[in-house]
PDB file of C-alpha atoms in Angstrom:
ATOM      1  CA  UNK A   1      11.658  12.849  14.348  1.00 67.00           C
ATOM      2  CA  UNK A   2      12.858  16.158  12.767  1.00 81.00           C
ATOM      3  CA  UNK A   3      16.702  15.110  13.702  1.00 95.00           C
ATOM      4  CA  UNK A   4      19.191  17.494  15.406  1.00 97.00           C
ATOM      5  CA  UNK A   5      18.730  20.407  14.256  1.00 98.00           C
ATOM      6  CA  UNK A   6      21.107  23.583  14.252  1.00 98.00           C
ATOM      7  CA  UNK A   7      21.071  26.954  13.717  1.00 97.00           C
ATOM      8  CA  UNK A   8      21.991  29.531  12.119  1.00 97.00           C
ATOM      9  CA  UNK A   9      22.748  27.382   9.399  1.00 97.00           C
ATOM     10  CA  UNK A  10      25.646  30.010   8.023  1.00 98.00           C
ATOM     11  CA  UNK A  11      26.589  32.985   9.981  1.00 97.00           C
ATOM     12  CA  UNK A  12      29.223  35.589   8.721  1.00 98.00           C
ATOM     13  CA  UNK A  13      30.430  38.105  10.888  1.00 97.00           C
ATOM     14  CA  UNK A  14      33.225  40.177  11.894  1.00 97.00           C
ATOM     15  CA  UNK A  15      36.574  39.635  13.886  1.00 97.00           C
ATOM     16  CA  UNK A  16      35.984  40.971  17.441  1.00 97.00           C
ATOM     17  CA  UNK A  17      32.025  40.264  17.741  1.00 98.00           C
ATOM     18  CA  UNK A  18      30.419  37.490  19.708  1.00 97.00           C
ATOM     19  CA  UNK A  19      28.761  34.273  17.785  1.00 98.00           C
ATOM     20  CA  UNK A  20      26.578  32.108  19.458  1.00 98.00           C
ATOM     21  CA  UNK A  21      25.471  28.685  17.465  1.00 98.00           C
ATOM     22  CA  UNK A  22      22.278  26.188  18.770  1.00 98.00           C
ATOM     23  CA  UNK A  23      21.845  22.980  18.646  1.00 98.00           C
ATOM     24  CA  UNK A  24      18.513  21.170  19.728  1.00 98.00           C
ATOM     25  CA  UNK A  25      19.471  17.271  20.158  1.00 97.00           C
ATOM     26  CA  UNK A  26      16.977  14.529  19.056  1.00 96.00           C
ATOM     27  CA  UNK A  27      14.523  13.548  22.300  1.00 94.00           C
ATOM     28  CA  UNK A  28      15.573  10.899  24.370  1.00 92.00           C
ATOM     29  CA  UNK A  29      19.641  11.027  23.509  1.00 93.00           C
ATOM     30  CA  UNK A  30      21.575  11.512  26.515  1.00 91.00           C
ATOM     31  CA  UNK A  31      24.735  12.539  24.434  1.00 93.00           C
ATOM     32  CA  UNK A  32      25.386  15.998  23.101  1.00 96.00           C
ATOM     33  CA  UNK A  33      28.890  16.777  20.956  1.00 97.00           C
ATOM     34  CA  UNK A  34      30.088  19.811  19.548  1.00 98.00           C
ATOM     35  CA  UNK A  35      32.710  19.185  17.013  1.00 98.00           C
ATOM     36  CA  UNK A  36      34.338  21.576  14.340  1.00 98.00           C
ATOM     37  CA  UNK A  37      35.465  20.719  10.849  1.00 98.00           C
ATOM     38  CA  UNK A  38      38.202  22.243   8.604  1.00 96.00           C
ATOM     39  CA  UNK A  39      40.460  21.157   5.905  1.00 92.00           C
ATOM     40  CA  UNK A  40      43.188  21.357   7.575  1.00 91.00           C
ATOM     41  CA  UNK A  41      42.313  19.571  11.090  1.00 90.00           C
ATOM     42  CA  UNK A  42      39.433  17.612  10.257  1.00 93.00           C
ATOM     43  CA  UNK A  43      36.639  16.492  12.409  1.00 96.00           C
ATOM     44  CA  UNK A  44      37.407  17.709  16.088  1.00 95.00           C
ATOM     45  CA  UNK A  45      35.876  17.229  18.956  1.00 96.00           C
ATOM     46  CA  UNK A  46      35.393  20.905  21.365  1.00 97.00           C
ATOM     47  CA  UNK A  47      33.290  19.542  24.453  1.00 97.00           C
ATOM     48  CA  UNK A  48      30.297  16.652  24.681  1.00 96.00           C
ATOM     49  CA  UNK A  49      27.590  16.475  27.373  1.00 96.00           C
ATOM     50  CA  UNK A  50      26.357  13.655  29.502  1.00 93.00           C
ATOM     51  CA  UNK A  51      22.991  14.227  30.508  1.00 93.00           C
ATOM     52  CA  UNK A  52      23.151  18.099  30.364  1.00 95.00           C
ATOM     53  CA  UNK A  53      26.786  17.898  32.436  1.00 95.00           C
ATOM     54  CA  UNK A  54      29.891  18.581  30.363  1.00 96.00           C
ATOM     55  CA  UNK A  55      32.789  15.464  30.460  1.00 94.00           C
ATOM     56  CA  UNK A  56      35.038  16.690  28.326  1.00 93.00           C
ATOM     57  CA  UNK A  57      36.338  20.164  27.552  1.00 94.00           C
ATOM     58  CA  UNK A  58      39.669  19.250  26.750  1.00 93.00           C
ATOM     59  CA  UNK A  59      39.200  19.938  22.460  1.00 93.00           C
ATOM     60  CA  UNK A  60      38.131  23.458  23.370  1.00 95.00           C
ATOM     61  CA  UNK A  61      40.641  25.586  21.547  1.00 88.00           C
ATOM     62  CA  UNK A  62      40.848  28.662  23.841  1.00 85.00           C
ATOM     63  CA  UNK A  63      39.041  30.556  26.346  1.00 91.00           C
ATOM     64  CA  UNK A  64      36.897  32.155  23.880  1.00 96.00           C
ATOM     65  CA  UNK A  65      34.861  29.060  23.055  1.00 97.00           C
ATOM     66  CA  UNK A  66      32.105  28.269  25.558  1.00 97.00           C
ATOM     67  CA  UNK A  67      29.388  25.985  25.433  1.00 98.00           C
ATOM     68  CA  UNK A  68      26.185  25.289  27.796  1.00 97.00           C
ATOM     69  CA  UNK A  69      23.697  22.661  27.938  1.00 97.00           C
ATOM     70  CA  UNK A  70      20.485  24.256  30.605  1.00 96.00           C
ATOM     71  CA  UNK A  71      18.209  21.477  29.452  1.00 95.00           C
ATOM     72  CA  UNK A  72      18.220  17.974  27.434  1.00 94.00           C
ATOM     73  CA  UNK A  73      16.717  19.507  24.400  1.00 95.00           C
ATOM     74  CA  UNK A  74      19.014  22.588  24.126  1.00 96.00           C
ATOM     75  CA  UNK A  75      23.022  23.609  23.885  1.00 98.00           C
ATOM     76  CA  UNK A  76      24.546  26.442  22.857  1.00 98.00           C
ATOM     77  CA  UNK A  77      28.205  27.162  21.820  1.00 98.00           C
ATOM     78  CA  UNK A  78      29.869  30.600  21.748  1.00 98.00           C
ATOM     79  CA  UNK A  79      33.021  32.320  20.685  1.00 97.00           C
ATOM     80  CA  UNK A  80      33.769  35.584  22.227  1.00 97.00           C
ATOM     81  CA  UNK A  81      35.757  37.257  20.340  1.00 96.00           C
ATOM     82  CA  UNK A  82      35.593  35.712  17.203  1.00 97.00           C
ATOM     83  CA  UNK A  83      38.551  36.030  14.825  1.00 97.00           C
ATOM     84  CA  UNK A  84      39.160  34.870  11.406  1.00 97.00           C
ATOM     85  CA  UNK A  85      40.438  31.588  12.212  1.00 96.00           C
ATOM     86  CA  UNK A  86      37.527  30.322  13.794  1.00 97.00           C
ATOM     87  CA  UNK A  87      35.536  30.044  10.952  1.00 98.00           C
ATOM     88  CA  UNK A  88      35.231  26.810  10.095  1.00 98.00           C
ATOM     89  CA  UNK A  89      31.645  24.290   9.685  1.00 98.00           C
ATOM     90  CA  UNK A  90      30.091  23.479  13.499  1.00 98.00           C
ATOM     91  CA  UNK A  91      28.362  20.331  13.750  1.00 98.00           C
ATOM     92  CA  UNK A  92      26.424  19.349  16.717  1.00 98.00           C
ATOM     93  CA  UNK A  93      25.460  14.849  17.322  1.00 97.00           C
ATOM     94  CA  UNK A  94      23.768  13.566  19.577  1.00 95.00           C
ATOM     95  CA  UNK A  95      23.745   9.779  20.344  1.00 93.00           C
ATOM     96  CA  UNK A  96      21.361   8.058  22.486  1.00 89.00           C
ATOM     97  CA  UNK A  97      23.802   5.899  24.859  1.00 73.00           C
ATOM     98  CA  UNK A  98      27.448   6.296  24.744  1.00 56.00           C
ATOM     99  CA  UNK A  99      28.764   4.768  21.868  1.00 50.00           C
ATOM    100  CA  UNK A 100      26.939   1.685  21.426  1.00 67.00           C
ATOM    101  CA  UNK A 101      25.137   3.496  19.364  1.00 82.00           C
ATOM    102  CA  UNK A 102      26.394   6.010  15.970  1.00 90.00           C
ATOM    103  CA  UNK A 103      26.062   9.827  16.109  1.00 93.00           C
ATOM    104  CA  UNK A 104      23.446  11.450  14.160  1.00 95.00           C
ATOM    105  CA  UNK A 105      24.431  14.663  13.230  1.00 97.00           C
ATOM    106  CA  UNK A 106      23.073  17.794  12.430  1.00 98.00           C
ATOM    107  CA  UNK A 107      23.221  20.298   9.403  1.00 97.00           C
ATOM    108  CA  UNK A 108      25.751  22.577  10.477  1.00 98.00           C
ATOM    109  CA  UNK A 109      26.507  25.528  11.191  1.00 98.00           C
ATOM    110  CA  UNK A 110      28.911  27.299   8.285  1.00 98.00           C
ATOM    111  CA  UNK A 111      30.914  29.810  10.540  1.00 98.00           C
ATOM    112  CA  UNK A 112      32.830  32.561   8.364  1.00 98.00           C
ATOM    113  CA  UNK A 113      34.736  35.305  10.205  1.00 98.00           C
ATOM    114  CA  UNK A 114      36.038  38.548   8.440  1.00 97.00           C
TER     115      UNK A 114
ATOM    116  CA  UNK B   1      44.972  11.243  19.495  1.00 83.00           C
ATOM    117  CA  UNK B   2      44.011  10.990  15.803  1.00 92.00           C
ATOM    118  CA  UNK B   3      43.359   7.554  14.119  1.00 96.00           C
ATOM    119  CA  UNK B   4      45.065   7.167  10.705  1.00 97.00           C
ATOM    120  CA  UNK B   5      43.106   6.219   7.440  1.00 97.00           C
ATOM    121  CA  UNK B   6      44.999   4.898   4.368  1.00 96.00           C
ATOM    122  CA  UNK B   7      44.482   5.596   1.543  1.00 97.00           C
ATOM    123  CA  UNK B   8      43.379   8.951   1.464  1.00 97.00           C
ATOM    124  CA  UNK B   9      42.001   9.096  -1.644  1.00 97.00           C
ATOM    125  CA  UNK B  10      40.116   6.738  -3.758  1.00 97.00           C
ATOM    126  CA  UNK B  11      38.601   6.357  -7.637  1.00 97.00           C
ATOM    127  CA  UNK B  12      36.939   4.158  -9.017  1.00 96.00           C
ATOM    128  CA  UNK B  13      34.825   2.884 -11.587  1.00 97.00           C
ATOM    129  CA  UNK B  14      31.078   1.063 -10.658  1.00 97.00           C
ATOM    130  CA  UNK B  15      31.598  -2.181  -9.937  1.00 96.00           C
ATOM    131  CA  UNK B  16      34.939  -2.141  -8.613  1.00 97.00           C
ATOM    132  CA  UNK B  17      35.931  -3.121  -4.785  1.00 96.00           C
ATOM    133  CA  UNK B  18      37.870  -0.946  -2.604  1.00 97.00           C
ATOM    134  CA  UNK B  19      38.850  -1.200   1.317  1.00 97.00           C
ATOM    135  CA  UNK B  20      39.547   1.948   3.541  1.00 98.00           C
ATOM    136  CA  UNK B  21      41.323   1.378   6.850  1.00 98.00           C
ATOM    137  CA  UNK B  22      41.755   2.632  10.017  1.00 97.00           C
ATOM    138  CA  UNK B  23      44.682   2.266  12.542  1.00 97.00           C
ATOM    139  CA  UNK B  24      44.705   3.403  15.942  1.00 94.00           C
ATOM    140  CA  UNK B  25      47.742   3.893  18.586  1.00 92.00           C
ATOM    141  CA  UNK B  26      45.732   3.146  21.459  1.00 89.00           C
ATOM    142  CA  UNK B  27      43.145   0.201  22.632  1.00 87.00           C
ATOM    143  CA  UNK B  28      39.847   0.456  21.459  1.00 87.00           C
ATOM    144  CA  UNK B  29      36.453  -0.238  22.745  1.00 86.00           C
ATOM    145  CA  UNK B  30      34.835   0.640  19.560  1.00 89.00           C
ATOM    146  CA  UNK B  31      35.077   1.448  15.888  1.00 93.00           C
ATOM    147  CA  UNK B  32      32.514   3.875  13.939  1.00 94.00           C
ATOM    148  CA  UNK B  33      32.018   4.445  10.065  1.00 95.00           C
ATOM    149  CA  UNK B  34      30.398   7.864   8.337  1.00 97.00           C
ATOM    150  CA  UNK B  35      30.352   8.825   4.974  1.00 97.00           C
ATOM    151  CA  UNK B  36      29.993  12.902   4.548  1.00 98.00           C
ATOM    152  CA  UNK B  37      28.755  14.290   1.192  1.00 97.00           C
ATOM    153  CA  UNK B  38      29.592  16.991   0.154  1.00 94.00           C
ATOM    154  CA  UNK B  39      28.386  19.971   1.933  1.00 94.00           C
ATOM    155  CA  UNK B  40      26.063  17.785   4.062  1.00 96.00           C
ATOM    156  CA  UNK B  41      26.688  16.289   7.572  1.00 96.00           C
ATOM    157  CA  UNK B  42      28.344  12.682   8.265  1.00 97.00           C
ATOM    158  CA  UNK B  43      26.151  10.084   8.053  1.00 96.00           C
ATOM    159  CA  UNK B  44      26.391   6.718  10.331  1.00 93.00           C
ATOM    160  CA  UNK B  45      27.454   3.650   8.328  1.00 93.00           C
ATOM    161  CA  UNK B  46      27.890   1.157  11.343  1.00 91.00           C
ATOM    162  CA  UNK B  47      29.310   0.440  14.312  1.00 90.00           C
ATOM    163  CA  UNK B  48      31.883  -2.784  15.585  1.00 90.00           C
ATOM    164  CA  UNK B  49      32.134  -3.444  19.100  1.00 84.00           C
ATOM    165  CA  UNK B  50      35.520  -4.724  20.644  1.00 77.00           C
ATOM    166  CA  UNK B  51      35.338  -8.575  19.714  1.00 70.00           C
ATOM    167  CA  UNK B  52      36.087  -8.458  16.614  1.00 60.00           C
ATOM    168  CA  UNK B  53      33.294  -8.836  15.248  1.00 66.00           C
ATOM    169  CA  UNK B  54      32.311  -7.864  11.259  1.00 64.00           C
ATOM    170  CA  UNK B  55      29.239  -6.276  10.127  1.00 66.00           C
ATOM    171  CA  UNK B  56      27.650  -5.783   6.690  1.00 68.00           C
ATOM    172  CA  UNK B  57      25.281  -3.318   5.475  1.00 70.00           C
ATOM    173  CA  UNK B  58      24.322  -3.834   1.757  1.00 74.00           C
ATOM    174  CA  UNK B  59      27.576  -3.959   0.243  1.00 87.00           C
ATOM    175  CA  UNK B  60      29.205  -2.152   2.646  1.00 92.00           C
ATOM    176  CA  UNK B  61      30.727  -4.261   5.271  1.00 92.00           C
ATOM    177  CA  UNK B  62      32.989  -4.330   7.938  1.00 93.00           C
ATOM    178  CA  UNK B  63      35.813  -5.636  10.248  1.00 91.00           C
ATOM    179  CA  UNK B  64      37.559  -4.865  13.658  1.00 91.00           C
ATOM    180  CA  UNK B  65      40.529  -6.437  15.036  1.00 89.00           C
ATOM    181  CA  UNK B  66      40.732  -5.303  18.508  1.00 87.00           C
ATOM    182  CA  UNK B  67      44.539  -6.412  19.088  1.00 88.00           C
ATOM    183  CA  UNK B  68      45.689  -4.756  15.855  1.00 89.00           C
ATOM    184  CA  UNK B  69      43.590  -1.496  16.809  1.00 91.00           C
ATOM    185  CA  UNK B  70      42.406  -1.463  13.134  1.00 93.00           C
ATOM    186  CA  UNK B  71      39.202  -1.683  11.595  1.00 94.00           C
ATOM    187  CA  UNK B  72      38.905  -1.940   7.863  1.00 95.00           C
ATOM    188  CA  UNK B  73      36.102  -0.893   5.227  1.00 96.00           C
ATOM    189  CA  UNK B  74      34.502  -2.963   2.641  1.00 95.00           C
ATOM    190  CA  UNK B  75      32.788  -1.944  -0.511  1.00 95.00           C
ATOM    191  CA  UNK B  76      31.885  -4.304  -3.099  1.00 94.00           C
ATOM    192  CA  UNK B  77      30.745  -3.198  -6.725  1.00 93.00           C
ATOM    193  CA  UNK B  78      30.805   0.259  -5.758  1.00 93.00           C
ATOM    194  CA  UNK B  79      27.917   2.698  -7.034  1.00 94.00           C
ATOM    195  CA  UNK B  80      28.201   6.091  -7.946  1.00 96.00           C
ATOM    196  CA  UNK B  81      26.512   6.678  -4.556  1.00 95.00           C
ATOM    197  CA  UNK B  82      28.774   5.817  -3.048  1.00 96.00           C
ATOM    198  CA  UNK B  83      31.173   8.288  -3.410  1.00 97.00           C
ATOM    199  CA  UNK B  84      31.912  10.877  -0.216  1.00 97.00           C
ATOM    200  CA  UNK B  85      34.264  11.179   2.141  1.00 98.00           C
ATOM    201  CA  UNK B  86      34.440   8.038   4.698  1.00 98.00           C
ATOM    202  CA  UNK B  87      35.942   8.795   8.598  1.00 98.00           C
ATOM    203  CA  UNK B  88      36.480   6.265  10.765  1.00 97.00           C
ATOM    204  CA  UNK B  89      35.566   7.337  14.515  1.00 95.00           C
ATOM    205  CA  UNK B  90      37.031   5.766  17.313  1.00 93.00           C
ATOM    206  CA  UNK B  91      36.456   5.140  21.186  1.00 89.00           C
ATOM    207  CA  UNK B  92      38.941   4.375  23.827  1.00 85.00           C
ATOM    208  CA  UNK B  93      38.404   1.940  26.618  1.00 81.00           C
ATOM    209  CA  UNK B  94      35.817   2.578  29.214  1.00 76.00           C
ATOM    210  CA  UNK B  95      33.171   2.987  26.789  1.00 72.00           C
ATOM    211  CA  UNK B  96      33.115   7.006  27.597  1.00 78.00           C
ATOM    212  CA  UNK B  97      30.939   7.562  24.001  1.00 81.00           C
ATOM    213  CA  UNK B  98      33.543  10.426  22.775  1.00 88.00           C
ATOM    214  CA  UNK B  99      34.701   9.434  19.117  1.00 92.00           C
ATOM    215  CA  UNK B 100      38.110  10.779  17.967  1.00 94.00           C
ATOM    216  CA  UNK B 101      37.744  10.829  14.111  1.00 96.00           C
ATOM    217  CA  UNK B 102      40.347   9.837  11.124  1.00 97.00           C
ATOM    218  CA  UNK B 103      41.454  12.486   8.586  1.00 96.00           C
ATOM    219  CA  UNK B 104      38.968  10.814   6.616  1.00 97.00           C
ATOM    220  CA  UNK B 105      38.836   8.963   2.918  1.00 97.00           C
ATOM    221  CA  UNK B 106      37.611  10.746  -0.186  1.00 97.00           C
ATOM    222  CA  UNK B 107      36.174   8.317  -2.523  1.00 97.00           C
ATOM    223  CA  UNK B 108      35.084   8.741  -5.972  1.00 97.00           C
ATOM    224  CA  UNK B 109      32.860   6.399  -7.741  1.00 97.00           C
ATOM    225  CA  UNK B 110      32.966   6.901 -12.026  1.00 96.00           C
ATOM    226  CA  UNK B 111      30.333   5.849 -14.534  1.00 94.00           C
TER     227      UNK B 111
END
Protein backbone atom coordinates (compact mmCIF):
# COMPACT_ATOMS: atom_id res chain seq x y z
CA UNK A 1 0.00 0.00 0.00
CA UNK A 2 1.48 3.38 -1.13
CA UNK A 3 0.12 5.04 2.35
CA UNK A 4 -1.81 8.36 2.49
CA UNK A 5 -0.58 10.33 0.34
CA UNK A 6 -0.79 14.28 0.04
CA UNK A 7 -0.22 16.83 -2.16
CA UNK A 8 1.31 19.47 -3.01
CA UNK A 9 3.90 18.52 -0.79
CA UNK A 10 4.99 22.48 -0.22
CA UNK A 11 2.98 25.22 -1.65
CA UNK A 12 3.97 28.98 -1.27
CA UNK A 13 1.72 31.53 -2.21
CA UNK A 14 0.44 34.86 -1.57
CA UNK A 15 -1.91 36.52 1.11
CA UNK A 16 -5.36 36.92 -0.53
CA UNK A 17 -5.24 33.78 -3.06
CA UNK A 18 -7.05 30.52 -2.62
CA UNK A 19 -5.00 27.13 -1.57
CA UNK A 20 -6.45 23.96 -1.94
CA UNK A 21 -4.40 20.78 -0.34
CA UNK A 22 -5.38 16.73 -1.21
CA UNK A 23 -5.25 14.03 0.59
CA UNK A 24 -5.99 10.42 -0.82
CA UNK A 25 -6.57 8.08 2.42
CA UNK A 26 -5.24 4.45 2.45
CA UNK A 27 -8.21 1.91 0.96
CA UNK A 28 -10.41 0.47 3.30
CA UNK A 29 -10.00 3.28 6.34
CA UNK A 30 -13.19 4.72 7.20
CA UNK A 31 -11.46 7.69 9.08
CA UNK A 32 -10.16 10.81 7.42
CA UNK A 33 -8.40 13.82 9.72
CA UNK A 34 -7.09 16.98 8.76
CA UNK A 35 -4.86 18.38 11.36
CA UNK A 36 -2.35 21.41 11.25
CA UNK A 37 0.98 21.72 12.98
CA UNK A 38 2.94 24.79 14.23
CA UNK A 39 5.36 25.62 16.88
CA UNK A 40 3.40 27.45 18.64
CA UNK A 41 -0.02 25.31 18.84
CA UNK A 42 1.10 22.00 18.04
CA UNK A 43 -0.75 19.20 16.49
CA UNK A 44 -4.47 20.39 15.93
CA UNK A 45 -7.16 18.85 14.84
CA UNK A 46 -9.46 21.16 11.84
CA UNK A 47 -12.32 18.57 10.88
CA UNK A 48 -12.25 14.41 10.52
CA UNK A 49 -14.64 12.34 8.36
CA UNK A 50 -16.65 9.28 9.10
CA UNK A 51 -17.28 7.45 6.11
CA UNK A 52 -17.10 10.48 3.70
CA UNK A 53 -19.56 12.58 6.37
CA UNK A 54 -17.83 15.25 8.43
CA UNK A 55 -18.29 14.79 12.64
CA UNK A 56 -16.39 17.32 13.71
CA UNK A 57 -15.72 20.83 12.48
CA UNK A 58 -15.30 22.37 15.64
CA UNK A 59 -10.97 22.85 15.23
CA UNK A 60 -11.72 24.75 12.04
CA UNK A 61 -10.15 28.11 12.68
CA UNK A 62 -12.41 30.42 10.61
CA UNK A 63 -14.68 30.51 7.79
CA UNK A 64 -11.98 30.47 5.36
CA UNK A 65 -10.97 26.86 5.94
CA UNK A 66 -13.17 24.30 4.17
CA UNK A 67 -12.78 20.81 3.64
CA UNK A 68 -14.79 18.05 1.49
CA UNK A 69 -14.69 14.43 1.34
CA UNK A 70 -16.97 13.37 -2.36
CA UNK A 71 -15.61 9.86 -2.13
CA UNK A 72 -13.66 7.35 0.36
CA UNK A 73 -10.46 7.71 -1.50
CA UNK A 74 -10.39 11.55 -1.77
CA UNK A 75 -10.58 14.95 0.58
CA UNK A 76 -9.69 18.15 -0.05
CA UNK A 77 -9.04 21.15 2.31
CA UNK A 78 -9.11 24.84 1.31
CA UNK A 79 -8.37 28.26 2.64
CA UNK A 80 -9.95 31.11 0.91
CA UNK A 81 -8.26 33.79 1.47
CA UNK A 82 -5.15 32.71 2.65
CA UNK A 83 -3.10 35.03 4.87
CA UNK A 84 0.21 34.77 6.40
CA UNK A 85 -0.77 33.08 9.44
CA UNK A 86 -2.04 30.12 7.95
CA UNK A 87 1.00 28.79 6.90
CA UNK A 88 1.84 26.20 8.87
CA UNK A 89 2.60 21.98 7.88
CA UNK A 90 -1.03 20.12 6.90
CA UNK A 91 -1.13 16.60 7.65
CA UNK A 92 -3.88 14.41 6.57
CA UNK A 93 -4.43 10.35 8.75
CA UNK A 94 -6.51 8.14 8.12
CA UNK A 95 -7.32 5.22 10.52
CA UNK A 96 -9.21 2.23 9.67
CA UNK A 97 -11.86 2.05 12.70
CA UNK A 98 -12.14 4.74 15.18
CA UNK A 99 -9.45 4.63 17.43
CA UNK A 100 -8.85 1.13 18.13
CA UNK A 101 -6.58 1.45 15.78
CA UNK A 102 -3.31 4.38 15.38
CA UNK A 103 -3.36 7.03 12.61
CA UNK A 104 -1.12 6.66 9.76
CA UNK A 105 -0.26 9.79 8.47
CA UNK A 106 0.73 11.31 5.47
CA UNK A 107 3.75 13.48 4.22
CA UNK A 108 2.44 16.79 4.52
CA UNK A 109 1.68 19.46 3.08
CA UNK A 110 4.33 22.55 3.98
CA UNK A 111 1.91 25.62 3.63
CA UNK A 112 3.90 29.08 3.45
CA UNK A 113 1.89 32.28 2.91
CA UNK A 114 3.55 35.69 1.92
CA UNK B 1 -8.77 20.25 25.53
CA UNK B 2 -5.00 19.66 25.31
CA UNK B 3 -3.30 16.75 27.23
CA UNK B 4 -0.10 17.78 29.08
CA UNK B 5 3.35 15.99 28.53
CA UNK B 6 6.18 16.42 31.09
CA UNK B 7 9.05 16.78 30.50
CA UNK B 8 9.29 18.60 27.48
CA UNK B 9 12.54 18.00 26.64
CA UNK B 10 14.81 15.12 26.97
CA UNK B 11 18.83 14.08 26.43
CA UNK B 12 20.35 11.42 26.76
CA UNK B 13 23.12 9.23 26.25
CA UNK B 14 22.58 5.35 24.55
CA UNK B 15 21.77 3.20 27.00
CA UNK B 16 20.09 5.34 29.36
CA UNK B 17 16.16 5.01 30.40
CA UNK B 18 13.81 7.78 30.22
CA UNK B 19 9.80 7.99 30.77
CA UNK B 20 7.56 10.68 29.02
CA UNK B 21 4.07 11.21 30.42
CA UNK B 22 0.89 12.24 29.64
CA UNK B 23 -1.95 13.72 31.84
CA UNK B 24 -5.31 14.38 30.80
CA UNK B 25 -8.27 16.58 32.51
CA UNK B 26 -10.91 14.52 31.24
CA UNK B 27 -11.84 10.54 31.13
CA UNK B 28 -10.31 8.64 28.60
CA UNK B 29 -11.22 5.82 26.40
CA UNK B 30 -7.87 5.62 24.90
CA UNK B 31 -4.23 6.62 24.88
CA UNK B 32 -1.99 6.89 21.55
CA UNK B 33 1.93 7.24 21.15
CA UNK B 34 3.86 8.86 17.85
CA UNK B 35 7.23 9.77 17.49
CA UNK B 36 7.74 12.63 14.58
CA UNK B 37 11.23 13.08 13.05
CA UNK B 38 12.21 15.73 12.00
CA UNK B 39 10.61 17.08 8.98
CA UNK B 40 8.72 13.78 8.48
CA UNK B 41 5.14 12.84 9.61
CA UNK B 42 4.22 11.16 13.16
CA UNK B 43 4.64 7.78 13.24
CA UNK B 44 2.31 5.26 15.42
CA UNK B 45 4.14 3.76 18.41
CA UNK B 46 1.06 1.98 20.10
CA UNK B 47 -2.05 2.18 21.37
CA UNK B 48 -3.64 1.36 25.30
CA UNK B 49 -7.17 0.81 25.60
CA UNK B 50 -9.09 1.96 28.83
CA UNK B 51 -8.20 -1.01 31.31
CA UNK B 52 -5.20 -0.24 32.08
CA UNK B 53 -3.54 -2.26 30.36
CA UNK B 54 0.55 -1.93 29.34
CA UNK B 55 2.03 -2.67 26.10
CA UNK B 56 5.62 -3.12 24.90
CA UNK B 57 7.12 -2.74 21.62
CA UNK B 58 10.92 -3.52 21.58
CA UNK B 59 12.06 -1.40 24.24
CA UNK B 60 9.52 0.88 24.05
CA UNK B 61 6.72 0.12 26.34
CA UNK B 62 3.82 1.39 27.83
CA UNK B 63 1.20 2.11 30.60
CA UNK B 64 -2.37 3.62 31.09
CA UNK B 65 -4.09 4.29 34.22
CA UNK B 66 -7.54 5.06 33.31
CA UNK B 67 -8.55 6.68 36.84
CA UNK B 68 -5.44 8.88 36.90
CA UNK B 69 -6.12 9.91 33.10
CA UNK B 70 -2.34 9.38 32.53
CA UNK B 71 -0.46 7.22 30.42
CA UNK B 72 3.28 7.06 30.70
CA UNK B 73 6.22 6.18 28.15
CA UNK B 74 8.94 3.73 28.55
CA UNK B 75 12.27 3.58 26.88
CA UNK B 76 14.91 1.37 27.99
CA UNK B 77 18.65 1.68 26.74
CA UNK B 78 17.73 4.27 24.43
CA UNK B 79 19.35 4.30 20.78
CA UNK B 80 20.27 7.10 18.85
CA UNK B 81 17.09 6.23 16.89
CA UNK B 82 15.33 6.96 19.01
CA UNK B 83 15.46 10.42 19.22
CA UNK B 84 12.24 12.66 17.78
CA UNK B 85 9.65 14.27 19.13
CA UNK B 86 7.04 11.86 21.09
CA UNK B 87 3.01 13.18 21.37
CA UNK B 88 0.77 11.48 23.23
CA UNK B 89 -2.85 11.46 21.50
CA UNK B 90 -5.81 11.06 23.38
CA UNK B 91 -9.60 9.98 23.01
CA UNK B 92 -12.51 10.86 25.13
CA UNK B 93 -15.26 8.50 26.07
CA UNK B 94 -17.55 7.13 23.48
CA UNK B 95 -14.84 5.86 21.45
CA UNK B 96 -15.59 8.80 18.70
CA UNK B 97 -11.77 8.02 17.03
CA UNK B 98 -10.80 11.96 17.21
CA UNK B 99 -7.30 12.20 19.06
CA UNK B 100 -6.51 15.51 20.84
CA UNK B 101 -2.64 15.55 20.88
CA UNK B 102 0.03 16.68 23.75
CA UNK B 103 2.47 19.56 23.07
CA UNK B 104 4.68 16.80 22.49
CA UNK B 105 8.34 15.54 23.94
CA UNK B 106 11.59 16.28 22.13
CA UNK B 107 14.03 13.65 22.86
CA UNK B 108 17.59 13.47 22.08
CA UNK B 109 19.56 10.36 22.12
CA UNK B 110 23.81 11.08 22.26
CA UNK B 111 26.58 8.72 21.20
Amino acid sequence: DAGVIQSPRHEVTEMGQEVTLRCKPISGHDYLFWYRQTMMRGLELLIYFNNNVPIDDSGMPEDRFSAKMPNASFSTLKIQPSEPRDSAVYFCASTPAGANYGYTFGSGTRLTVV
Amino acid sequence: QQPVQSPQAVILREGEDAVINCSSSKALYSVHWYRQKHGEAPVFLMILLKGGEQKGHDKISASFNEKKQQSSLYLTASQLSYSGTYFCGTEGPGNTGKLIFGQGTTLQVKP
